[in-house]
């Protein structure tokens, strides 16, 4: 089923791009393989998928070891004591949310690897349970990260509360796009052009609002058994 699911999602993305005047090549699909076995990653790779997202370090490490040729994205909450492993084994992080974590990832990135690509996760609804920096704290984090030679800031990431309907998600995603545009205006950041937003149930809304990385799990791999979300 994974190859069929991937084809269906690619077609859905393509159609949504055409409807909203987006270049299909500007929208990337991140397959969220958290909690899924290595065989699921293999099936997706055989169907041409290269980017995979993981939330849990211990769960991810064996899959990364098995498929080093894939591009691995860390999308879960980043704990301080995990920064060394994350900086060593991942290519991209979507959930950077503090200066402390930025410094630790920068210091731990192995010198024989290219800079760790990073999205800053933004908390747009001030929900204490959710990870992310408040919009007002963004400029100082971006300023600090400009000095991190081993990090390459790609853009912003956010996740709407599960209770939001599509209209509320549209507003939420537009807000993130607006923040990203403002950072791009205010700072000289050559690689800052991405928006990581949109999941299985709201990817068309995210595309309409400018998403460039969709993080899709369920629609590719099926429902997860343990719903231990971050
Ligand atoms: C699990 C997860 C996803 C994927 O969600 P689906 O609804 O299964 O597509 C995307 N982003 C993050 C941060 C996640 O934790």
Coordinates of C-alpha atoms and ligand atoms in Angstrom, one line a residue:
X1 CA 0.0 0.0 0.0
X2 CA 2.9 2.4 0.7
X3 CA 3.7 2.9 -3.0
X4 CA 0.1 3.5 -3.9
X5 CA -0.3 6.0 -1.0
X6 CA 2.8 7.9 -2.2
X7 CA 1.5 8.1 -5.7
X8 CA -1.9 9.4 -4.5
X9 CA -0.3 12.0 -2.3
X10 CA 2.1 13.1 -5.0
X11 CA -0.9 13.6 -7.3
X12 CA -2.8 15.4 -4.6
X13 CA 0.2 17.8 -4.1
X14 CA 0.5 18.3 -7.8
X15 CA -3.2 19.2 -8.2
X16 CA -3.1 21.5 -5.2
X17 CA -0.1 23.3 -6.7
X18 CA -1.8 23.8 -10.1
X19 CA -4.9 25.2 -8.3
X20 CA -3.0 27.7 -6.3
X21 CA -0.4 28.7 -9.0
X22 CA 2.5 27.1 -7.1
X23 CA 5.3 25.4 -8.9
X24 CA 5.0 21.7 -8.0
X25 CA 8.8 21.5 -7.7
X26 CA 8.7 24.0 -4.8
X27 CA 6.7 21.7 -2.6
X28 CA 8.6 18.8 -1.0
X29 CA 7.2 15.7 0.7
X30 CA 8.7 14.6 4.0
X31 CA 7.6 11.0 4.8
X32 CA 7.1 10.8 8.6
X33 CA 8.1 7.2 9.4
X34 CA 8.1 7.6 13.2
X35 CA 7.1 4.4 15.0
X36 CA 7.1 2.5 11.7
X37 CA 9.6 -0.4 11.0
X38 CA 12.6 -0.2 8.7
X39 CA 10.7 -2.2 6.1
X40 CA 8.2 0.7 5.7
X41 CA 11.1 3.0 5.0
X42 CA 12.4 0.4 2.4
X43 CA 9.0 0.3 0.7
X44 CA 8.9 4.1 0.4
X45 CA 12.5 4.3 -0.8
X46 CA 11.7 1.7 -3.5
X47 CA 8.9 4.0 -4.6
X48 CA 11.3 6.9 -4.9
X49 CA 10.9 8.6 -1.5
X50 CA 14.2 10.1 -0.1
X51 CA 13.2 12.3 2.8
X52 CA 12.1 10.8 6.1
X53 CA 11.0 12.4 9.4
X54 CA 11.4 10.9 12.9
X55 CA 10.4 12.1 16.3
X56 CA 12.1 9.7 18.6
X57 CA 15.8 9.3 18.6
X58 CA 16.1 5.7 19.8
X59 CA 13.5 4.6 17.3
X60 CA 15.2 6.4 14.4
X61 CA 18.9 5.4 14.9
X62 CA 18.6 1.8 13.6
X63 CA 16.7 3.0 10.5
X64 CA 19.3 5.7 9.8
X65 CA 22.0 3.1 10.2
X66 CA 20.2 0.8 7.7
X67 CA 19.5 3.6 5.2
X68 CA 22.3 6.1 5.3
X69 CA 21.5 7.2 1.8
X70 CA 18.2 8.6 2.8
X71 CA 17.9 12.2 4.1
X72 CA 16.8 12.2 7.7
X73 CA 14.8 15.0 9.4
X74 CA 14.3 15.2 13.1
X75 CA 10.9 16.7 13.8
X76 CA 10.2 15.9 17.4
X77 CA 10.9 18.0 20.5
X78 CA 14.7 18.3 21.0
X79 CA 15.9 17.5 24.5
X80 CA 19.3 18.8 25.5
X81 CA 20.8 15.4 26.2
X82 CA 19.9 14.3 22.7
X83 CA 21.5 17.1 20.8
X84 CA 24.8 15.3 20.2
X85 CA 23.1 12.3 18.6
X86 CA 20.8 14.4 16.6
X87 CA 23.6 16.6 15.3
X88 CA 25.6 13.5 14.4
X89 CA 23.0 11.4 12.7
X90 CA 20.4 13.8 11.1
X91 CA 20.6 16.0 8.0
X92 CA 17.8 18.4 9.0
X93 CA 16.0 19.5 12.2
X94 CA 12.5 21.0 12.0
X95 CA 12.0 21.6 15.7
X96 CA 14.8 23.9 16.8
X97 CA 13.2 26.1 19.5
X98 CA 15.8 27.8 21.7
X99 CA 19.2 29.4 21.7
X100 CA 20.5 26.7 24.1
X101 CA 19.5 23.9 21.7
X102 CA 20.9 25.9 18.7
X103 CA 24.3 26.3 20.5
X104 CA 24.4 22.6 21.5
X105 CA 23.6 21.4 18.0
X106 CA 26.1 23.8 16.4
X107 CA 28.8 22.6 18.8
X108 CA 28.0 18.9 18.3
X109 CA 27.8 18.9 14.5
X110 CA 30.7 16.8 13.2
X111 CA 33.3 18.8 11.3
X112 CA 33.3 16.3 8.4
X113 CA 29.6 16.9 7.7
X114 CA 27.9 19.8 5.9
X115 CA 26.1 22.3 8.2
X116 CA 23.0 20.9 9.9
X117 CA 20.0 22.3 8.1
X118 CA 17.4 23.8 10.5
X119 CA 13.9 25.1 10.8
X120 CA 12.9 27.2 13.8
X121 CA 9.6 25.8 15.3
X122 CA 7.3 28.7 16.2
X123 CA 4.5 28.6 18.8
X124 CA 1.7 30.7 17.3
X125 CA -1.0 29.9 19.8
X126 CA 0.8 30.2 23.1
X127 CA -0.3 26.8 24.1
X128 CA 1.9 25.8 27.0
X129 CA 1.9 22.1 26.0
X130 CA 3.4 22.7 22.5
X131 CA 7.0 23.2 21.7
X132 CA 8.2 26.3 19.8
X133 CA 9.5 29.8 20.2
X134 CA 7.1 32.7 20.7
X135 CA 7.0 35.0 17.6
X136 CA 8.5 37.9 19.7
X137 CA 11.5 35.7 20.5
X138 CA 12.2 34.9 16.9
X139 CA 14.5 37.8 16.0
X140 CA 17.0 37.2 18.8
X141 CA 17.1 33.5 18.0
X142 CA 17.7 34.2 14.3
X143 CA 20.4 36.7 15.2
X144 CA 22.1 34.2 17.4
X145 CA 22.0 31.5 14.8
X146 CA 23.7 33.7 12.2
X147 CA 26.9 33.1 14.2
X148 CA 26.4 29.3 14.2
X149 CA 28.7 28.1 11.5
X150 CA 27.5 24.6 11.6
X151 CA 23.8 25.4 11.3
X152 CA 22.1 26.5 8.1
X153 CA 18.7 28.2 8.8
X154 CA 16.2 27.1 6.1
X155 CA 13.0 28.6 7.4
X156 CA 10.1 28.2 9.9
X157 CA 8.0 25.3 11.1
X158 CA 4.8 25.1 13.0
X159 CA 2.0 22.7 13.9
X160 CA -1.6 23.8 14.5
X161 CA -3.5 22.4 17.5
X162 CA -5.3 19.2 16.5
X163 CA -8.6 20.9 17.4
X164 CA -8.3 23.5 14.6
X165 CA -10.6 23.2 11.6
X166 CA -9.4 23.9 8.1
X167 CA -10.4 27.6 8.2
X168 CA -8.4 28.1 11.5
X169 CA -5.5 26.2 9.9
X170 CA -5.6 28.5 6.9
X171 CA -5.3 31.5 9.2
X172 CA -2.5 29.7 11.2
X173 CA -0.5 28.8 8.2
X174 CA -0.8 32.3 6.7
X175 CA 0.4 33.7 9.9
X176 CA 3.5 31.5 9.8
X177 CA 4.1 32.5 6.1
X178 CA 3.9 36.2 7.2
X179 CA 6.4 35.7 9.9
X180 CA 8.8 34.0 7.5
X181 CA 8.5 36.8 5.0
X182 CA 9.2 39.3 7.7
X183 CA 12.4 37.4 8.8
X184 CA 13.5 37.2 5.2
X185 CA 13.1 41.0 4.9
X186 CA 14.8 41.9 8.2
X187 CA 17.8 39.6 7.9
X188 CA 20.3 38.7 5.3
X189 CA 19.8 34.9 5.2
X190 CA 20.7 33.3 1.8
X191 CA 19.1 30.0 2.5
X192 CA 16.0 31.1 4.4
X193 CA 13.1 30.3 2.1
X194 CA 11.2 27.3 3.4
X195 CA 8.0 26.7 5.4
X196 CA 7.6 23.3 7.1
X197 CA 3.8 23.1 7.6
X198 CA 1.0 20.8 6.6
X199 CA 0.4 17.2 7.5
X200 CA -1.9 14.3 6.2
X201 CA -5.2 16.1 6.9
X202 CA -4.4 19.7 5.9
X203 CA -1.7 19.6 3.2
X204 CA -3.8 21.3 0.6
X205 CA -4.5 24.2 2.9
X206 CA -0.8 24.4 3.7
X207 CA 0.1 24.5 0.0
X208 CA -2.4 27.3 -0.5
X209 CA -0.6 29.2 2.2
X210 CA 3.0 28.7 0.8
X211 CA 4.2 25.4 2.4
X212 CA 7.4 24.1 0.9
X213 CA 7.8 21.0 3.2
X214 CA 4.8 18.8 4.0
X215 CA 5.3 16.4 6.9
X216 CA 3.1 13.4 6.1
X217 CA 2.9 10.3 8.1
X218 CA -0.5 8.6 8.3
X219 CA -1.5 9.2 4.7
X220 CA 1.6 7.3 3.6
X221 CA 2.2 4.7 6.2
X222 CA -1.2 4.2 7.7
X223 CA -2.4 4.9 11.3
X224 CA 0.2 4.7 14.1
X225 CA -0.3 2.3 17.0
X226 CA 1.2 4.5 19.7
X227 CA 0.0 8.0 19.4
X228 CA 2.7 9.5 21.7
X229 CA 2.8 12.8 19.9
X230 CA 5.2 15.5 20.9
Ligands
LIG1 C1 3.6 12.8 13.5 C2 3.9 14.2 13.0 C3 3.6 14.5 11.6 C4 2.8 13.6 10.7 O1 1.4 13.6 11.1 P1 0.4 12.8 10.2 O2 -0.9 13.4 10.7 O3 0.5 11.4 10.5 O4 0.6 13.1 8.8 C5 4.0 15.7 11.2 N1 4.8 16.6 11.9 C6 5.1 16.3 13.2 C7 5.9 17.2 14.0 C8 4.7 15.1 13.8 O5 5.0 14.8 15.0

